[in-house]
Coordinates of C-alpha atoms in Angstrom, one line a residue:
M746 CA 96.2 73.0 80.6
H747 CA 96.2 75.1 77.4
S748 CA 96.4 78.9 78.4
M749 CA 93.2 81.1 76.6
R750 CA 94.1 82.4 73.4
W751 CA 92.1 85.6 72.7
S752 CA 91.0 86.2 69.3
L753 CA 91.2 89.3 67.4
K754 CA 87.2 89.7 68.0
R755 CA 87.9 89.8 72.4
K756 CA 91.5 92.3 71.2
L757 CA 89.3 94.5 69.2
I758 CA 86.2 94.4 71.8
L759 CA 88.9 94.8 74.6
V760 CA 90.8 97.8 72.6
I761 CA 87.0 99.4 72.7
I762 CA 86.1 99.0 76.4
I763 CA 89.6 100.5 77.6
S764 CA 89.2 103.6 74.5
L765 CA 85.2 104.5 75.1
F766 CA 83.9 103.1 78.3
L767 CA 86.9 102.7 80.7
P768 CA 87.1 106.5 80.7
F769 CA 83.8 107.1 80.8
L770 CA 83.1 105.4 83.8
L771 CA 86.1 106.4 85.4
L772 CA 84.8 110.1 84.3
G773 CA 81.6 109.0 85.3
Y774 CA 82.8 107.6 89.4
L775 CA 85.2 111.2 90.4
W776 CA 81.9 113.3 88.5
Y777 CA 79.5 111.3 90.9
N778 CA 81.7 110.7 93.6
R779 CA 83.2 114.6 93.9
T780 CA 79.7 115.8 93.5
E781 CA 78.0 113.6 96.5
R782 CA 81.2 114.6 98.2
T783 CA 80.2 117.9 98.0
I784 CA 76.5 117.4 98.4
E785 CA 78.0 116.2 101.9
Q786 CA 79.8 118.9 102.8
N787 CA 77.5 121.4 101.3
A788 CA 74.7 119.8 104.0
A789 CA 76.9 119.0 106.7
N790 CA 77.6 123.0 106.7
Y791 CA 73.6 123.8 106.8
S792 CA 73.1 121.4 109.3
R793 CA 76.3 123.1 111.6
L794 CA 74.0 126.2 111.3
L795 CA 71.1 124.8 112.2
L796 CA 72.4 123.3 115.4
E797 CA 74.0 126.1 116.0
Q798 CA 70.6 128.3 115.5
T799 CA 69.4 125.4 117.4
N800 CA 71.5 125.1 120.4
N801 CA 71.8 129.5 120.6
S802 CA 68.0 128.8 121.4
M803 CA 68.4 126.2 123.8
N804 CA 70.6 127.9 125.4
A805 CA 68.6 131.5 125.6
Y806 CA 65.2 129.0 127.2
L807 CA 67.3 127.9 130.0
T808 CA 68.8 130.9 131.0
E809 CA 65.4 132.3 131.0
L810 CA 65.0 130.0 134.1
D811 CA 66.4 133.2 135.8
R812 CA 64.5 135.5 134.9
L813 CA 61.6 133.2 135.4
A814 CA 63.0 132.9 138.9
I815 CA 63.3 136.6 140.2
P816 CA 59.6 138.0 140.7
F817 CA 58.7 134.8 142.1
L818 CA 60.9 135.2 144.8
L819 CA 60.6 138.8 145.1
H820 CA 56.3 138.4 145.5
P821 CA 55.7 139.3 149.5
A822 CA 54.1 136.1 149.8
I823 CA 57.3 134.1 149.1
Q824 CA 59.6 135.9 151.0
S825 CA 56.7 136.0 153.9
F826 CA 56.8 131.9 153.5
L827 CA 60.8 132.0 153.6
H828 CA 60.6 133.3 157.0
L829 CA 58.0 131.2 157.8
K830 CA 58.8 128.7 161.1
S831 CA 58.2 125.4 160.6
D832 CA 55.8 124.6 163.3
D833 CA 53.1 127.7 161.5
Y834 CA 51.0 125.5 159.7
Y835 CA 48.1 128.5 160.0
G836 CA 51.0 130.7 158.4
Q837 CA 51.7 128.4 156.2
F838 CA 48.1 127.6 154.3
E839 CA 47.4 130.7 154.3
L840 CA 50.6 132.0 152.5
E841 CA 50.2 128.5 149.9
K842 CA 46.6 129.5 149.5
K843 CA 48.0 133.0 148.2
V844 CA 50.3 131.9 146.2
R845 CA 48.0 129.8 144.4
S846 CA 45.2 132.8 144.2
E847 CA 48.0 135.1 142.9
L848 CA 51.2 134.3 141.8
Y849 CA 50.5 130.9 139.9
K850 CA 47.5 132.8 138.1
N851 CA 49.3 136.0 137.2
L852 CA 52.7 135.2 136.5
Y853 CA 52.6 131.9 134.6
S854 CA 49.2 130.7 133.7
S855 CA 50.0 132.0 130.4
R856 CA 53.2 129.9 129.7
N857 CA 52.6 125.8 128.4
D858 CA 56.3 125.0 129.1
I859 CA 56.1 124.9 132.7
Y860 CA 55.0 122.1 134.5
K861 CA 55.0 123.1 137.8
F862 CA 56.7 125.2 140.7
T863 CA 58.1 123.4 143.8
L864 CA 59.4 125.6 146.6
I865 CA 61.1 123.5 149.4
M866 CA 62.2 124.3 152.9
N867 CA 62.4 121.4 154.9
E868 CA 60.5 118.2 155.2
K869 CA 57.6 120.5 156.9
L870 CA 57.8 123.7 154.7
Y871 CA 57.4 123.3 151.4
L872 CA 54.8 125.1 148.9
S873 CA 53.9 123.6 145.3
S874 CA 51.4 124.9 141.9
R875 CA 50.7 120.9 141.7
D876 CA 50.3 117.8 144.0
F877 CA 52.8 117.4 146.3
I878 CA 54.6 113.9 147.6
L879 CA 57.6 114.4 150.2
D880 CA 59.5 110.8 148.5
E881 CA 62.7 109.9 148.1
R882 CA 63.2 112.6 144.8
N883 CA 61.7 116.2 147.0
R884 CA 64.7 114.6 150.1
S885 CA 67.5 114.8 147.9
Y886 CA 67.2 118.3 147.2
L887 CA 67.0 118.9 151.1
K888 CA 70.2 117.5 151.0
L889 CA 71.4 120.6 148.7
L890 CA 70.6 122.9 151.9
D891 CA 73.3 121.5 153.6
L892 CA 76.3 123.1 151.4
D893 CA 78.3 125.9 152.5
R894 CA 77.6 127.8 149.5
P895 CA 75.6 126.9 146.1
G896 CA 75.0 128.1 143.3
T897 CA 73.6 130.9 142.4
E898 CA 72.5 129.9 138.9
F899 CA 70.0 127.0 138.4
T900 CA 71.3 123.5 137.4
I901 CA 69.9 121.5 135.0
E902 CA 68.7 118.1 136.7
G903 CA 68.1 116.4 133.5
V904 CA 64.7 114.0 132.4
N905 CA 62.7 112.8 134.8
R906 CA 59.5 111.1 134.8
V907 CA 56.5 112.3 136.8
E908 CA 53.4 109.9 136.5
G909 CA 54.6 108.6 133.2
L910 CA 54.8 112.0 131.7
P911 CA 58.7 112.8 130.7
L912 CA 59.8 116.3 132.8
I913 CA 63.3 118.3 131.9
T914 CA 63.9 119.5 136.2
A915 CA 66.2 122.1 136.8
Y916 CA 66.8 123.8 140.5
K917 CA 68.6 126.7 142.9
V918 CA 69.3 126.8 146.1
I919 CA 67.5 129.9 147.8
Y920 CA 70.6 131.8 149.6
D921 CA 69.8 134.1 152.1
P922 CA 72.8 136.5 152.3
N923 CA 71.9 138.6 155.0
Q924 CA 71.1 135.2 157.8
P925 CA 73.6 134.3 155.7
M926 CA 72.2 130.5 155.4
N927 CA 70.4 128.4 152.8
K928 CA 66.9 129.2 153.0
G929 CA 65.1 126.1 150.4
V930 CA 65.7 124.6 147.0
L931 CA 63.0 126.2 143.7
I932 CA 62.6 123.1 141.8
V933 CA 61.1 124.0 137.7
D934 CA 59.6 121.2 136.0
L935 CA 59.6 122.0 132.5
K936 CA 56.9 120.2 130.0
L937 CA 59.0 119.2 126.5
N938 CA 57.1 121.3 124.3
K939 CA 59.3 124.2 123.8
F940 CA 62.0 121.6 122.7
T941 CA 60.0 119.8 120.7
E942 CA 59.5 122.9 118.9
L943 CA 63.1 123.9 119.0
M944 CA 64.2 119.9 117.6
S945 CA 61.4 119.6 115.2
S946 CA 62.9 122.7 113.7
L947 CA 66.3 120.7 112.4
K948 CA 64.9 119.5 109.0
L949 CA 66.6 120.0 106.0
D950 CA 63.7 120.3 103.2
G951 CA 61.3 118.1 105.2
F952 CA 63.8 115.1 106.1
G953 CA 65.7 113.8 109.4
Q954 CA 65.3 113.6 112.5
A955 CA 67.2 115.2 115.3
Y956 CA 67.7 114.2 119.1
L957 CA 69.1 115.5 122.0
L958 CA 71.5 113.3 124.5
N959 CA 72.8 114.4 128.1
N960 CA 76.1 114.2 129.1
R961 CA 75.2 110.1 129.6
G962 CA 74.1 109.8 127.0
E963 CA 70.6 109.1 127.6
Y964 CA 68.2 110.4 125.2
I965 CA 66.7 114.1 126.7
Y966 CA 64.7 114.5 124.2
H967 CA 64.0 111.8 121.0
P968 CA 61.0 111.9 118.3
N969 CA 60.3 108.0 119.6
Q970 CA 59.2 109.5 123.1
E971 CA 59.5 105.8 124.9
L972 CA 62.5 106.5 125.0
I973 CA 63.6 109.7 126.9
G974 CA 65.5 109.1 130.0
K975 CA 67.1 106.0 128.3
A976 CA 70.7 105.7 126.6
A977 CA 71.3 105.6 123.7
E978 CA 73.2 102.9 121.8
S979 CA 77.3 102.8 122.2
S980 CA 77.1 103.0 118.1
N981 CA 75.0 106.3 118.2
L982 CA 77.8 108.1 120.4
S983 CA 81.0 105.6 118.7
G984 CA 81.8 108.7 116.4
L985 CA 81.3 112.0 118.0
A986 CA 84.8 113.4 118.5
G987 CA 85.3 117.1 120.0
R988 CA 82.1 119.6 120.0
S989 CA 80.7 119.9 116.9
G990 CA 81.4 117.7 113.5
F991 CA 79.9 115.4 111.5
M992 CA 80.6 112.1 109.8
T993 CA 78.7 109.5 107.7
I994 CA 77.5 106.4 108.9
G995 CA 75.9 102.9 107.5
S996 CA 76.4 102.1 103.4
G997 CA 74.7 101.4 100.0
A998 CA 71.1 103.0 100.8
N999 CA 71.1 103.1 104.7
R1000 CA 74.1 105.1 104.4
S1001 CA 73.3 108.2 106.8
M1002 CA 75.0 111.6 107.5
I1003 CA 75.2 112.3 111.4
S1004 CA 75.7 116.3 112.6
Y1005 CA 75.9 117.3 116.0
R1006 CA 76.7 120.0 118.2
T1007 CA 77.8 119.9 122.5
S1008 CA 76.4 122.8 124.3
E1009 CA 78.6 125.0 126.7
L1010 CA 75.9 125.6 129.0
T1011 CA 74.6 122.2 129.5
N1012 CA 76.8 119.9 128.3
W1013 CA 73.9 118.3 126.6
T1014 CA 74.1 117.6 122.7
I1015 CA 72.2 118.0 119.8
V1016 CA 72.4 115.0 116.8
F1017 CA 70.5 115.5 113.4
E1018 CA 70.6 112.7 111.2
M1019 CA 69.8 112.4 107.9
P1020 CA 69.3 110.1 105.4
M1021 CA 72.1 110.2 102.7
K1022 CA 69.4 109.0 100.0
Y1023 CA 67.8 112.1 100.3
L1024 CA 70.5 114.5 99.9
T1025 CA 71.5 112.7 96.4
A1026 CA 68.5 111.6 95.2
E1027 CA 68.6 114.0 92.1
L1028 CA 71.6 113.3 91.7
E1029 CA 70.6 109.7 91.3
Q1030 CA 68.4 110.9 88.7
L1031 CA 71.3 113.1 87.0
R1032 CA 73.5 109.5 87.1
T1033 CA 71.7 107.6 85.5
M1034 CA 70.4 110.3 82.5
A1035 CA 74.0 109.9 81.9
F1036 CA 74.2 106.1 81.7
I1037 CA 71.3 106.2 78.9
I1038 CA 73.2 109.0 77.5
F1039 CA 76.1 106.8 76.6
G1040 CA 74.4 104.1 76.2
C1041 CA 73.4 105.1 72.7
I1042 CA 76.8 106.7 72.4
A1043 CA 78.6 103.1 72.3
A1044 CA 75.8 101.5 70.4
V1045 CA 76.7 103.9 67.5
A1046 CA 79.9 103.5 68.5
L1047 CA 79.8 99.7 68.2
L1048 CA 77.8 100.0 65.4
L1049 CA 80.2 102.0 63.6
L1050 CA 83.5 100.3 64.6
G1051 CA 81.3 96.7 64.2
S1052 CA 80.7 97.8 60.3
F1053 CA 84.3 98.7 59.9
T1054 CA 86.3 95.5 61.3
F1055 CA 83.3 93.0 59.8
Y1056 CA 85.7 92.8 56.5
L1057 CA 89.0 92.4 58.5
I1058 CA 87.8 90.0 61.1
K1059 CA 85.7 88.2 58.3
S1060 CA 89.4 88.2 56.2
L1061 CA 91.9 87.2 58.9
S1062 CA 88.8 84.1 59.7
F1063 CA 89.4 82.6 56.5
V1064 CA 93.0 83.1 56.8
Q1065 CA 93.2 81.0 59.4
L1066 CA 90.8 78.4 58.6
L1067 CA 93.1 77.9 55.7
M1068 CA 96.1 77.9 58.3
K1069 CA 93.9 75.4 60.1
R1070 CA 93.4 72.7 56.8
A1071 CA 97.5 72.7 56.4
E1072 CA 97.8 71.9 59.8
A1073 CA 95.9 69.7 58.9
G1074 CA 97.6 67.9 56.4
N1075 CA 96.0 69.9 53.0
L1076 CA 99.5 71.1 52.0
N1077 CA 97.6 72.5 48.3
V1078 CA 95.4 74.8 49.9
R1079 CA 95.4 78.5 48.1
A1080 CA 93.7 81.7 49.3
P1081 CA 91.8 84.1 46.2
E1082 CA 94.1 86.7 45.3
K1083 CA 91.4 89.1 43.7
S1084 CA 91.9 92.0 46.5
K1085 CA 94.3 94.7 45.4
D1086 CA 94.1 95.6 49.7
E1087 CA 96.0 95.0 52.4
I1088 CA 94.7 91.3 52.7
G1089 CA 95.3 90.4 48.9
M1090 CA 98.6 91.3 50.2
L1091 CA 98.0 88.9 52.5
Y1092 CA 96.8 86.0 50.5
R1093 CA 99.5 86.5 48.1
S1094 CA 102.5 86.0 51.1
F1095 CA 100.1 83.0 52.3
N1096 CA 100.3 81.4 49.1
T1097 CA 103.8 82.0 48.9
M1098 CA 104.7 81.0 52.1
M1099 CA 102.4 77.8 51.2
D1100 CA 104.5 77.2 47.9
E1101 CA 108.2 77.5 49.8
Y1102 CA 106.8 75.3 52.8
R1103 CA 105.7 71.8 49.7
R1104 CA 109.6 72.6 48.4
L1105 CA 111.2 72.6 51.8
I1106 CA 109.2 69.8 53.0
H1107 CA 110.4 67.6 49.6
V1108 CA 114.1 69.1 50.2
E1109 CA 113.8 67.8 54.2
H1110 CA 112.3 64.7 53.7
T1111 CA 115.2 63.4 51.2
S1112 CA 118.0 65.4 54.0
Q1113 CA 116.8 64.1 56.9
L1114 CA 117.3 60.3 55.2
K1115 CA 121.0 61.2 55.3
A1116 CA 121.5 62.8 58.6
K1117 CA 119.8 60.1 60.4
E1118 CA 121.6 56.9 59.0
M1119 CA 125.4 59.4 59.3
Q1120 CA 124.3 60.5 63.0
V1121 CA 123.9 56.3 63.7
R1122 CA 127.1 55.7 62.1
Q1123 CA 128.5 58.4 64.3
K1124 CA 127.2 57.4 67.5
E1125 CA 128.5 53.5 66.7
S1126 CA 132.4 55.2 65.8
M1127 CA 132.6 57.6 68.8
L1128 CA 131.0 54.7 71.4
T1129 CA 133.9 52.1 69.7
A1130 CA 136.6 55.4 69.9
L1131 CA 136.2 55.8 73.8
Q1132 CA 135.8 52.2 74.7
S1133 CA 139.1 51.8 73.1
Q1134 CA 141.3 54.1 74.8
I1135 CA 140.3 52.1 77.8
N1136 CA 140.8 48.6 76.2
P1137 CA 144.8 47.7 76.6
H1138 CA 144.2 44.2 74.9
F1139 CA 148.4 43.4 74.2
L1140 CA 148.7 43.3 78.4
Y1141 CA 146.1 40.4 78.8
N1142 CA 147.9 37.3 77.3
T1143 CA 151.7 37.9 79.6
L1144 CA 148.9 38.7 82.9
G1145 CA 148.4 34.6 82.8
T1146 CA 152.5 33.9 82.8
I1147 CA 153.1 36.0 85.3
H1148 CA 150.6 34.5 87.5
S1149 CA 152.4 31.4 87.2
Y1150 CA 156.5 32.3 87.5
A1151 CA 154.5 34.6 90.9
N1152 CA 153.4 31.5 92.2
L1153 CA 156.6 28.9 91.2
A1154 CA 158.8 31.6 93.0
G1155 CA 156.1 31.7 96.2
V1156 CA 155.6 35.6 96.0
Q1157 CA 151.3 36.1 96.9
P1158 CA 151.2 39.9 96.8
I1159 CA 152.7 39.9 92.8
S1160 CA 150.0 36.7 92.4
R1161 CA 147.2 38.5 94.2
M1162 CA 147.9 41.8 92.2
V1163 CA 148.6 39.8 88.4
T1164 CA 145.2 37.9 89.1
N1165 CA 143.1 41.0 89.9
L1166 CA 144.9 43.1 86.8
A1167 CA 143.6 39.9 85.0
D1168 CA 139.9 40.4 86.2
I1169 CA 139.9 43.9 85.1
F1170 CA 141.1 43.4 81.6
R1171 CA 138.5 40.5 81.1
Y1172 CA 135.9 42.6 82.7
S1173 CA 137.0 46.2 80.2
M1174 CA 137.9 43.4 77.2
D1175 CA 134.2 42.5 77.0
S1176 CA 133.2 44.3 74.0
D1177 CA 130.0 43.1 74.0
A1178 CA 128.6 44.6 77.1
Q1179 CA 129.1 48.3 76.4
V1180 CA 126.4 48.1 79.1
V1181 CA 126.7 46.5 82.8
S1182 CA 125.0 46.4 86.3
L1183 CA 125.8 48.7 88.5
W1184 CA 126.5 45.9 90.7
S1185 CA 129.1 44.6 88.3
E1186 CA 130.3 48.5 88.0
I1187 CA 131.6 47.9 91.3
Q1188 CA 132.6 44.4 92.0
Y1189 CA 135.0 45.8 89.7
I1190 CA 136.0 49.1 91.5
R1191 CA 136.9 47.0 94.5
T1192 CA 139.7 44.9 92.5
Y1193 CA 140.6 48.2 91.5
F1194 CA 140.8 49.3 94.9
E1195 CA 142.8 46.0 95.9
I1196 CA 145.8 47.1 93.5
Q1197 CA 145.8 50.3 94.5
Q1198 CA 145.9 49.7 98.1
E1199 CA 148.6 47.0 97.1
R1200 CA 150.8 50.6 95.9
Y1201 CA 149.7 52.6 98.9
E1202 CA 149.7 51.3 102.4
D1203 CA 147.8 54.9 103.8
L1204 CA 145.1 54.1 100.8
H1205 CA 141.8 54.4 103.0
T1206 CA 138.6 52.7 101.0
E1207 CA 135.2 52.6 101.5
I1208 CA 131.8 51.6 99.2
E1209 CA 128.4 51.7 100.7
V1210 CA 126.1 51.2 98.3
A1211 CA 122.1 51.7 99.2
E1212 CA 119.7 48.8 98.2
E1213 CA 122.8 46.8 96.9
P1214 CA 120.2 43.4 95.8
R1215 CA 119.2 45.9 93.7
L1216 CA 122.3 47.2 91.8
R1217 CA 122.1 44.4 89.5
E1218 CA 118.3 45.8 88.1
I1219 CA 120.3 49.8 87.7
P1220 CA 122.6 49.9 84.6
C1221 CA 125.6 52.0 84.2
I1222 CA 128.4 52.3 81.7
K1223 CA 131.2 50.3 82.1
L1224 CA 134.1 51.7 82.9
M1225 CA 132.6 54.5 84.3
L1226 CA 133.9 55.0 88.0
Q1227 CA 137.6 54.0 87.7
P1228 CA 138.3 57.9 85.4
L1229 CA 136.6 59.7 88.4
V1230 CA 139.0 57.1 91.0
E1231 CA 142.1 57.5 88.7
N1232 CA 141.7 61.4 88.9
A1233 CA 141.3 61.9 92.3
L1234 CA 144.7 59.8 93.0
I1235 CA 146.1 61.9 90.1
H1236 CA 145.3 65.2 90.8
G1237 CA 143.8 64.9 94.0
Y1238 CA 146.9 64.0 95.8
Q1239 CA 149.7 63.0 93.6
D1240 CA 149.5 66.5 92.0
Y1241 CA 150.5 67.9 95.3
Q1242 CA 152.6 65.4 95.9
L1243 CA 150.7 63.7 98.8
S1244 CA 150.4 59.9 99.7
P1245 CA 146.5 58.8 99.0
D1246 CA 144.9 57.7 102.0
Y1247 CA 141.3 58.0 101.2
I1248 CA 138.4 57.6 98.3
G1249 CA 134.7 56.6 99.0
I1250 CA 131.9 55.4 97.1
F1251 CA 128.5 55.9 98.0
G1252 CA 125.4 55.4 96.1
I1253 CA 121.5 56.0 97.1
S1254 CA 118.5 55.9 95.6
T1255 CA 116.3 59.9 94.5
D1256 CA 113.8 60.5 91.9
A1257 CA 116.3 61.8 89.4
G1258 CA 117.4 57.9 89.1
Y1259 CA 120.5 56.6 91.6
E1260 CA 123.4 59.2 92.4
I1261 CA 126.7 58.0 93.1
R1262 CA 129.4 59.8 94.8
V1263 CA 133.0 59.5 94.6
I1264 CA 134.5 61.8 97.9
D1265 CA 138.8 62.3 98.0
K1266 CA 140.7 64.2 100.6
G1267 CA 142.8 65.6 98.2
R1268 CA 144.0 69.1 97.8
G1269 CA 141.3 69.6 95.2
M1270 CA 140.9 71.9 91.4
P1271 CA 141.2 75.5 91.3
P1272 CA 137.6 77.2 91.5
E1273 CA 138.0 78.2 87.8
E1274 CA 138.8 75.0 86.8
R1275 CA 135.8 73.0 88.5
E1276 CA 133.9 75.8 86.7
Q1277 CA 135.4 75.3 83.3
F1278 CA 134.0 71.8 83.5
N1279 CA 130.4 72.1 85.3
H1280 CA 130.1 74.2 81.9
L1281 CA 131.4 71.8 79.2
F1282 CA 129.1 69.1 81.3
H1283 CA 126.1 71.2 81.9
Y1284 CA 126.8 72.9 78.0
L1285 CA 126.5 69.1 76.5
T1286 CA 122.7 67.9 75.5
D1287 CA 121.2 65.6 74.0
Y1288 CA 120.6 68.5 71.1
N1289 CA 124.3 69.0 70.1
I1290 CA 126.5 66.4 71.8
L1291 CA 127.1 64.5 68.1
E1292 CA 128.2 68.0 66.5
S1293 CA 130.1 69.2 70.3
D1294 CA 133.6 68.3 69.4
R1295 CA 134.4 70.9 72.8
R1296 CA 137.6 69.4 75.6
P1297 CA 138.5 70.6 79.1
A1298 CA 141.5 72.8 78.4
S1299 CA 143.8 71.0 80.3
G1300 CA 144.2 67.6 81.9
S1301 CA 141.0 65.1 83.1
I1302 CA 140.1 64.0 80.1
G1303 CA 138.4 61.0 81.5
L1304 CA 136.3 62.9 83.5
Y1305 CA 134.7 64.6 80.1
N1306 CA 134.8 60.5 78.3
V1307 CA 132.8 59.9 81.2
H1308 CA 130.2 62.3 81.4
K1309 CA 130.1 62.5 77.2
R1310 CA 129.3 58.4 76.9
L1311 CA 126.7 58.1 79.8
R1312 CA 125.0 61.2 77.4
L1313 CA 125.5 59.3 74.5
V1314 CA 123.5 56.1 75.5
Y1315 CA 121.1 57.4 78.2
G1316 CA 120.9 61.2 77.4
E1317 CA 119.6 64.1 79.6
P1318 CA 119.7 64.0 82.8
Y1319 CA 121.9 61.6 83.5
G1320 CA 125.9 62.2 83.5
L1321 CA 128.8 63.9 85.8
W1322 CA 129.0 66.6 87.8
I1323 CA 131.6 68.4 90.1
E1324 CA 129.5 69.0 93.2
K1325 CA 132.7 70.0 94.9
S1326 CA 136.6 70.5 94.9
D1327 CA 138.6 72.6 97.2
V1328 CA 141.9 72.3 99.2
E1329 CA 139.4 69.5 101.6
G1330 CA 138.8 67.4 98.8
T1331 CA 136.3 66.4 95.9
V1332 CA 133.4 65.2 95.2
F1333 CA 132.1 63.7 92.3
R1334 CA 128.6 63.3 91.9
V1335 CA 127.2 60.3 88.8
L1336 CA 123.5 59.9 87.9
V1337 CA 122.4 56.8 86.0
P1338 CA 119.1 55.6 85.5
S1339 CA 117.3 53.6 88.1
D1340 CA 115.8 50.6 86.6
N1341 CA 116.7 49.1 82.4
E1342 CA 113.5 51.5 80.9
A1343 CA 116.2 54.2 80.9
G1344 CA 117.9 54.9 77.6

């Protein structure tokens, strides 16, 4: 897959975007983000003041209950009622009538926020400004009379629904220090109109809504009265931390700012929710206007830059067209040289380049023909020279005579060695076959091992090759393995005055080709010498194999010859590599093609 090519036009557009658009967009984003945070912080500060004011008003309103209860409890009729006996039904009737006609009418008729006053002494003695039923709720208040010493202030109970109407209930236990004992419970049920009045004032420019939660997370007040007394969703409470603060929830057009304040008196939390779109409406208009102004500036800038670069792009496109024609084979193309500016200089340089290119092609074509002929002859001469180094022709005719004398004398070891040696020289002297099958090379090295085992009684040899029947199809260079085995015998054992005891040859098919490892257990070579050989092997590439005349600094020229012969015939990546060489032995790795198509 070809990588995308960037034209000059695309690069100019990219430069304009980077130098003009991106700075504006970045500054616009920073300005908008900073302004939005400032508006949000200012709105939060203003909301905090409103919440603080509302919280103080609500605390003052609830604290006023104690002041309301004083004239009620000090009234003579209430004092007489508190001292009635349980069976004085007539006294209860008279006092209740008097309380209704005097106390309620005079003291509380002007208070539209009080739904009901109730005074309970026991299950038989009670007063109420409205109809009273001694139900489970009212019986629960009587249990407060059993407390040793209840608080002297009102306790805010929370929301109760009476006849479907949500009410805020507060109660106070009346304690008589003269007796001493708890005489009764005063219960005040308040309408939500005062809370509605206080909470409705929580608005910013007429927007937003407020609600009131108790310490159990239930709505005490909400614009939707159906939610009053019900538990708020956990998502509305998850971000509330501490007694006051603010946070933002949601995203995009649904993003809102929530401010909250928890009362130390009631432990109620006032929550004010304000949609951010109302806070940032003017900011959005400014942003739109800024984008319009920037669009106009960008259009003018693009027009100026476009007219300035049109001539340059057109001229360069023309040069590109001429170069494509030259690539297609038309070497006679020429550019006009009328212009005196940099474009004219470019055109003249192009014409000079094409003239020189035509001249070099003529010279190169002539020299290539000569170079190829010389390269072929040099390659043939190198192969012949390398082969002649390991083909001692003069010995072969002598071996037949030695074999006959050995048989007549009955010396069978000499006869076997001479026969094996004759096979070896017959194999090596076959000049018509420079490339043989790997199977033939393995058979040859088996014969070679038999001769060496006559010399070294302790020598153990091992040959294991995978897919041996297929070795007849795998090509290799003749006499490829013998130099490696000789290197192991001489430099791995004899140089250290050791008797050779093991040489192994192992072959296996890989994805790269057929891999052969020659392993000995000698003392190996110094690390720097191994690195020198591997460096030479790596340096001998297809590009420089004919020009290279580098040799090992010392010894084992046969290794270098094997590698070079493989590279000459098959090219990269085939050849020799010293995989390991240390005091535990040496491992040579030889890679040859896996079929006859290589080379």
